[in-house]
mmCIF file of C-alpha atoms and ligand atoms in Angstrom:
data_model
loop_
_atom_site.group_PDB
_atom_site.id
_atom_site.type_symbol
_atom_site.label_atom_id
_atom_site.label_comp_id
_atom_site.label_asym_id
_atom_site.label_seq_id
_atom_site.Cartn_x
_atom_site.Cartn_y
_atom_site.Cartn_z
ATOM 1 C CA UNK A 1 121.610 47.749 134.157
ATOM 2 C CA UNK A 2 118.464 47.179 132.101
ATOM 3 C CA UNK A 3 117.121 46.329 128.508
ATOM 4 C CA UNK A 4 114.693 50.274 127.958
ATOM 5 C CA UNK A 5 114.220 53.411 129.283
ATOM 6 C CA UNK A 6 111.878 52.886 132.165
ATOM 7 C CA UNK A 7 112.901 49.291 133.113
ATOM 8 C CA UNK A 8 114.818 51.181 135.884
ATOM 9 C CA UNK A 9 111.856 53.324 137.247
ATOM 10 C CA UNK A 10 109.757 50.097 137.274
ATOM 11 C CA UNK A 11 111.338 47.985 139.181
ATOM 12 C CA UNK A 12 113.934 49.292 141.794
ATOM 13 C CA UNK A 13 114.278 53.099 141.274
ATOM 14 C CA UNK A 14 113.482 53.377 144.822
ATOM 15 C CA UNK A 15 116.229 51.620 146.014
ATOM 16 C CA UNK A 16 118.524 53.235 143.501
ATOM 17 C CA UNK A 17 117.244 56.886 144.795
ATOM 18 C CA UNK A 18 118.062 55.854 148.189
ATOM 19 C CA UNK A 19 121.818 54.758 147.566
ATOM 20 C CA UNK A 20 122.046 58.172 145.413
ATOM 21 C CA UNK A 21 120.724 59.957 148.534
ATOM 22 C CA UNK A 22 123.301 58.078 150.837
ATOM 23 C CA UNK A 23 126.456 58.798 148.814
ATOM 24 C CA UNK A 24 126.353 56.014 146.741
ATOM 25 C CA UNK A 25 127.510 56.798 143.043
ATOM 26 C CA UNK A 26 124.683 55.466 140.478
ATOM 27 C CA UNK A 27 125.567 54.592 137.392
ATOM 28 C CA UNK A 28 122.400 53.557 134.664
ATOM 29 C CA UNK A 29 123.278 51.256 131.563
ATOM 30 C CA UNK A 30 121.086 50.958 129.258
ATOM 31 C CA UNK A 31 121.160 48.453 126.266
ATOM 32 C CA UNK A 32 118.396 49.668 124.019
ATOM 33 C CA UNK A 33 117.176 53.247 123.822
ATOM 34 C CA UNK A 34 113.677 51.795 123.690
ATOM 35 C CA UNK A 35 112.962 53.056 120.209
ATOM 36 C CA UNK A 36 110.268 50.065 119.224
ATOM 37 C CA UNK A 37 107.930 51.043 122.076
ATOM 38 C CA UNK A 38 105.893 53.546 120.100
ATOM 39 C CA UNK A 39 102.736 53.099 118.190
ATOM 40 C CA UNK A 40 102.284 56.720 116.367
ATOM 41 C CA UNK A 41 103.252 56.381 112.749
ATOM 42 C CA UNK A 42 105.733 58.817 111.238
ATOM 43 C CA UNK A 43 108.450 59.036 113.521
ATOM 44 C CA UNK A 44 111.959 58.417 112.387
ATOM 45 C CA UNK A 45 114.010 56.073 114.123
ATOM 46 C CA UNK A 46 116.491 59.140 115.387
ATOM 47 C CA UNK A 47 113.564 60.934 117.049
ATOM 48 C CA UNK A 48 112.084 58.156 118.584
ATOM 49 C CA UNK A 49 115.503 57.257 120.380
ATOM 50 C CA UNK A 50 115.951 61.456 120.980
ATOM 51 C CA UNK A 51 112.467 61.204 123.095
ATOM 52 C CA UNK A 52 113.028 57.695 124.728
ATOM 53 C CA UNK A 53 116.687 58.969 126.254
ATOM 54 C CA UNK A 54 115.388 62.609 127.206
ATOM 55 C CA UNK A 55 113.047 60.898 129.607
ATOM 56 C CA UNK A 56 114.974 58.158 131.142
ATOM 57 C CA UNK A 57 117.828 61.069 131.765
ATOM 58 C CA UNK A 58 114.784 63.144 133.118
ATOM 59 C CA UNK A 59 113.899 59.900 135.400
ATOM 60 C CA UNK A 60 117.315 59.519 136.200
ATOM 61 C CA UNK A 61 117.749 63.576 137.399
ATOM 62 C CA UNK A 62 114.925 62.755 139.561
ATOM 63 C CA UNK A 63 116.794 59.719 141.326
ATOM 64 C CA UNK A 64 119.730 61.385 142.032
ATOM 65 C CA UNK A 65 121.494 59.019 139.092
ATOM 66 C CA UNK A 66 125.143 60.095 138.481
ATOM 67 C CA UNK A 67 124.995 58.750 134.676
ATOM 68 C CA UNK A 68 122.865 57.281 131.841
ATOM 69 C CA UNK A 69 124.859 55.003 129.710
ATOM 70 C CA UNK A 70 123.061 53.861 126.488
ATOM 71 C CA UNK A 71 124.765 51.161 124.664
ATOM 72 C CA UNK A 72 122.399 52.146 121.948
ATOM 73 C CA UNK A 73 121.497 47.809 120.839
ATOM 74 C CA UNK A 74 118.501 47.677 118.702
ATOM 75 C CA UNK A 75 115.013 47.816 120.769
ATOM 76 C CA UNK A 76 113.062 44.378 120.736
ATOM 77 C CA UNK A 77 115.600 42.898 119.046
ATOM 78 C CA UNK A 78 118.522 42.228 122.169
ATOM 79 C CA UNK A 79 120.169 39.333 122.156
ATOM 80 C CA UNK A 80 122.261 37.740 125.012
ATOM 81 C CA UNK A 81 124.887 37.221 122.886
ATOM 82 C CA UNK A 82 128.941 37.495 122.974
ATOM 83 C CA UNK A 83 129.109 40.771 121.391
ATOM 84 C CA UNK A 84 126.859 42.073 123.876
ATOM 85 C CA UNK A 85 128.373 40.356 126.863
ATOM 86 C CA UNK A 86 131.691 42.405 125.868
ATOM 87 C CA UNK A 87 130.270 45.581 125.912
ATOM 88 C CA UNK A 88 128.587 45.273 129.222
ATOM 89 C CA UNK A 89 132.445 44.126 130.524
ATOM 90 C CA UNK A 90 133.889 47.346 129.228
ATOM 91 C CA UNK A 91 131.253 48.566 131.316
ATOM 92 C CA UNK A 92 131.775 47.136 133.968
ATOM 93 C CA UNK A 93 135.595 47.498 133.721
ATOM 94 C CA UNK A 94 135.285 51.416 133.304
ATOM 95 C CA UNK A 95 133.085 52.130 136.167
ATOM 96 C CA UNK A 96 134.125 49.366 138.586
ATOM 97 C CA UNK A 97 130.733 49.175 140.616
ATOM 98 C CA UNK A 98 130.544 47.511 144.165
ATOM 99 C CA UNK A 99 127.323 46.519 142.847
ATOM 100 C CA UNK A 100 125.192 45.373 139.916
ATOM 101 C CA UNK A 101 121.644 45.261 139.376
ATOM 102 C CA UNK A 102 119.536 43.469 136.862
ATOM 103 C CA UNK A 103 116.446 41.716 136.413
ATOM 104 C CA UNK A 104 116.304 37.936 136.504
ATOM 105 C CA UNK A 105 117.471 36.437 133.126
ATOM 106 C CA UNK A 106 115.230 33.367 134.295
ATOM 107 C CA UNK A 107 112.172 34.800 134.696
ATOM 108 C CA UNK A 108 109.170 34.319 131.506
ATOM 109 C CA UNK A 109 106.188 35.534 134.017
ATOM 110 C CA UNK A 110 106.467 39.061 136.056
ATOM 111 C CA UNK A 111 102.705 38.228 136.826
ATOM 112 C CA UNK A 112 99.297 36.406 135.765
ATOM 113 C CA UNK A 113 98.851 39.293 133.454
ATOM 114 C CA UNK A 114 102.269 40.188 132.050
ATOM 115 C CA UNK A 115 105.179 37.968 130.039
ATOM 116 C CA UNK A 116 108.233 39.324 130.635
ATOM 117 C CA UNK A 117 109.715 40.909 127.357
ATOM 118 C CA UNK A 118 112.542 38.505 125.778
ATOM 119 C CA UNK A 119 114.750 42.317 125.902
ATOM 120 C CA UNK A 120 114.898 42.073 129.563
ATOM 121 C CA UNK A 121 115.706 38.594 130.082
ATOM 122 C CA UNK A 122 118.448 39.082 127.553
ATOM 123 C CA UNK A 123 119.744 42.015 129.048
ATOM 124 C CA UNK A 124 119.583 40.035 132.556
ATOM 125 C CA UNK A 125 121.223 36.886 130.619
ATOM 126 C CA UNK A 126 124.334 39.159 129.292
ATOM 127 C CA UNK A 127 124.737 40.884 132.296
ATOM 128 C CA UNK A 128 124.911 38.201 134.700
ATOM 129 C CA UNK A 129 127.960 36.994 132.387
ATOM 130 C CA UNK A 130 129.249 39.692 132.184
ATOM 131 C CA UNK A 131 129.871 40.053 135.919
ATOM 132 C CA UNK A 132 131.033 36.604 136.260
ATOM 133 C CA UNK A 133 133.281 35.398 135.165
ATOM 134 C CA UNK A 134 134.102 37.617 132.152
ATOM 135 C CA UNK A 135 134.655 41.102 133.588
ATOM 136 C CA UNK A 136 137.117 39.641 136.301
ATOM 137 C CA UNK A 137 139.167 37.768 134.149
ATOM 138 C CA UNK A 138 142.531 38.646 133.224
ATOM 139 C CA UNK A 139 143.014 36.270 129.961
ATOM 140 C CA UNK A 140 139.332 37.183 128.653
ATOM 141 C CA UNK A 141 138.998 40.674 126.482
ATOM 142 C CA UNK A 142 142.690 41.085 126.871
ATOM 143 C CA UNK A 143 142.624 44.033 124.045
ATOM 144 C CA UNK A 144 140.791 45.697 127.505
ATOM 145 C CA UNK A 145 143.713 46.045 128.620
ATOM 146 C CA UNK A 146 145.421 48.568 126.341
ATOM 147 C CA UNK A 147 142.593 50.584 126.997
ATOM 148 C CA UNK A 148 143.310 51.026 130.700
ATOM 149 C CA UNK A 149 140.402 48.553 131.388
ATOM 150 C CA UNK A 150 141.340 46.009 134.017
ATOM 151 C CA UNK A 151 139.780 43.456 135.488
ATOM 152 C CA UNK A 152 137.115 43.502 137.532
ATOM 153 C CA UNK A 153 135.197 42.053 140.081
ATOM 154 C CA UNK A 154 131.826 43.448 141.843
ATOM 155 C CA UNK A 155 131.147 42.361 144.881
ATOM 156 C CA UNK A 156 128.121 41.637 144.729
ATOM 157 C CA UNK A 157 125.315 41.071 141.847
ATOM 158 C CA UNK A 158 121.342 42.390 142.946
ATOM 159 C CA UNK A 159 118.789 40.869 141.446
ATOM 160 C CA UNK A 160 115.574 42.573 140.997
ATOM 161 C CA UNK A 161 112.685 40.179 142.024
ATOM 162 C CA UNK A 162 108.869 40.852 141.379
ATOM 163 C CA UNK A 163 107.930 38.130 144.050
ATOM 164 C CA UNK A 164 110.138 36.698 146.890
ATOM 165 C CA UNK A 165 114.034 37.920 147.381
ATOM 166 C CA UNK A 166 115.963 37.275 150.063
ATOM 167 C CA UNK A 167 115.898 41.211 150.543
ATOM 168 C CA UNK A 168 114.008 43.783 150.944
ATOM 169 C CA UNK A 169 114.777 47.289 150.930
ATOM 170 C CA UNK A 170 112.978 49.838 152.719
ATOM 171 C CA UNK A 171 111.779 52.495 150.096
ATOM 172 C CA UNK A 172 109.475 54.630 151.917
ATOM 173 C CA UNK A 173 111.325 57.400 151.707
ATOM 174 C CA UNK A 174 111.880 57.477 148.315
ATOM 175 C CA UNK A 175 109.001 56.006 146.757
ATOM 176 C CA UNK A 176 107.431 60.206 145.543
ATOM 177 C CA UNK A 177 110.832 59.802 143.906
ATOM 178 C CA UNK A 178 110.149 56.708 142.154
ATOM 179 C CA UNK A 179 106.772 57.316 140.850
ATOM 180 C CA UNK A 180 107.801 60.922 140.175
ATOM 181 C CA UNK A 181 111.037 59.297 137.857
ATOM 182 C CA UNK A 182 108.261 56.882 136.283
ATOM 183 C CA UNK A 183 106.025 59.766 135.146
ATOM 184 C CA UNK A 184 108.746 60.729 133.129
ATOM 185 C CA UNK A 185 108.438 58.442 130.591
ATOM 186 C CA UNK A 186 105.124 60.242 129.189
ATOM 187 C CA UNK A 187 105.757 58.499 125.927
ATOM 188 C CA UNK A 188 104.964 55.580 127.573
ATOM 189 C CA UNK A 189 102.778 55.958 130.162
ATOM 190 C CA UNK A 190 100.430 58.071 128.419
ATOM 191 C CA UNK A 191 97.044 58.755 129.814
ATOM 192 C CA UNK A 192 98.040 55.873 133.144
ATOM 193 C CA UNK A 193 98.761 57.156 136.436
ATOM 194 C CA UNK A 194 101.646 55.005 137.207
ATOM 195 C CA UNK A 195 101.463 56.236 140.740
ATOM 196 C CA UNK A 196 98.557 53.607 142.384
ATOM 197 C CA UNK A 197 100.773 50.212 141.112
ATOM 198 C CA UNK A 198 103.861 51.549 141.913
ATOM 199 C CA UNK A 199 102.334 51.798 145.536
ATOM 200 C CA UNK A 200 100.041 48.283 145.128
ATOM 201 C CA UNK A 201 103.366 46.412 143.863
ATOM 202 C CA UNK A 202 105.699 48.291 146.973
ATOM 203 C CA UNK A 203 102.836 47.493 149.957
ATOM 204 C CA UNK A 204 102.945 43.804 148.934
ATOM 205 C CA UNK A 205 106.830 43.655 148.856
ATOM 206 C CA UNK A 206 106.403 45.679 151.653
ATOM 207 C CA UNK A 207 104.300 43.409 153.684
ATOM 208 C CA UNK A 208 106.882 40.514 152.617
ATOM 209 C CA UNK A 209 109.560 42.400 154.164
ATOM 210 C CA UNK A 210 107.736 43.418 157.368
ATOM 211 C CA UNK A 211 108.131 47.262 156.102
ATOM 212 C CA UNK A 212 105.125 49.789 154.736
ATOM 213 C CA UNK A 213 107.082 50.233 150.866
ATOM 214 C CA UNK A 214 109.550 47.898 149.414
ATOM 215 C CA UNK A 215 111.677 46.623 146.882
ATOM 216 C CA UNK A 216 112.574 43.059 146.514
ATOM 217 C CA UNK A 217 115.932 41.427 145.212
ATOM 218 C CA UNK A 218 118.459 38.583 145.692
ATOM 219 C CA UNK A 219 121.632 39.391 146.520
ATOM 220 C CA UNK A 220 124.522 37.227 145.319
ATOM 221 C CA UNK A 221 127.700 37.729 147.039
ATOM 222 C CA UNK A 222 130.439 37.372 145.023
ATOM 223 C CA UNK A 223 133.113 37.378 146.937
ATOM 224 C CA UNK A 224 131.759 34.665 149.744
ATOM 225 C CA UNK A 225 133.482 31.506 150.362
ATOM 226 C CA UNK A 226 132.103 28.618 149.428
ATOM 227 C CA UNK A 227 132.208 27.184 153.029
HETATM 228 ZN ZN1 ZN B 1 111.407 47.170 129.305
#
């Protein structure tokens, strides 16, 4: 679950490739289509969201991703509002995932050099709320209901962290896959080799969590007792 195109790639795609490789069924969801994030003049709105999905389904073919869901929300514009919330629980409620992943909704800084973009910490905000407690409730979005849309409740909610987590994931196997899926987004990377931070940023989670590549997260178990 993320804001743009791309989000995906940059943060946890290794992690993502390795569930696809174990079995897992991967499911992308993506708010915006990342339209805003040009700077050449003269493209219309409908081709800028044609190229921006083309390459995160490219990145996702890459990663062994089951699905790219755009929700199709205007780009720079997201806001973690009710309307938005709802359509990430239909989400939910269709696909019934084990597992979400988002960035954190709480997080202005991703570094000294880089504010993290009000999109994703709305995207974070909604989606966090959206997997508790709206999705699993059976008196919220009852209209759901006539749809075939239950209830539901993930087990567990990952968290994508830039520094610390409480775990790490071991990505060395798929980390060609992750810079690979990156380099699809040529409309964003341009000219930059993506490949050199993707392996700076994975070495120092790496070193965090004793393991040559990694990705780092928080895991919050839903389904724990409280004691
Ligand atoms: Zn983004």
């Amino acid at each position: 679950m993320a804001a743009h195109p791309d989000d995906l790639e940059f943060s946890c795609a290794g992690t993502l490739a390795l569930w696809a490789r174990q079995g897992t069924k991967v499911i992308y969801l993506i708010c915006t289509s990342g339209e805003a994030g040009f700077d050449q003049p003269n493209l219309s709105r409908e081709e800028r969201i044609a190229i921006r999905e083309a390459e995160q389904r490219a990145a996702a073919e890459v990663l062994g991703v089951n699905q790219v869901v755009f929700l199709r929300e205007p780009d720079g514009l997201l806001q973690p509002n009710l309307e938005l919330r709802r359509k990430i629980v239909r989400e939910i409620r269709r696909f019934q995932p084990e597992a979400v992943v988002c960035w954190d909704p709480a997080v202005l800084w991703i570094s000294d050099s880089m504010v993290n973009h009000p999109d994703h910490r709305a995207a974070a905000q909604a989606t966090v709320d959206a997997v508790f407690p709206s999705a699993g409730l059976l008196y919220l979005h009852e209209d759901f209901l006539a749809e075939g849309l239950k209830p539901w409740k993930p087990d567990r909610l990952v968290i994508v962290r830039f520094d610390g987590g409480d775990t790490f994931m071991d990505i060395e196997e798929t980390i060609e896959l992750k810079i690979a899926a990156m380099k699809k987004h040529k409309s964003q990377i341009k000219e930059w080799d993506p490949e050199p931070f993707i392996r700076k940023v994975a070495e120092r989670q790496g070193r965090a969590g004793g393991m040559k590549y990694a990705e780092a997260f928080k895991i919050i178990q839903l389904h724990k007792p409280l004691v």
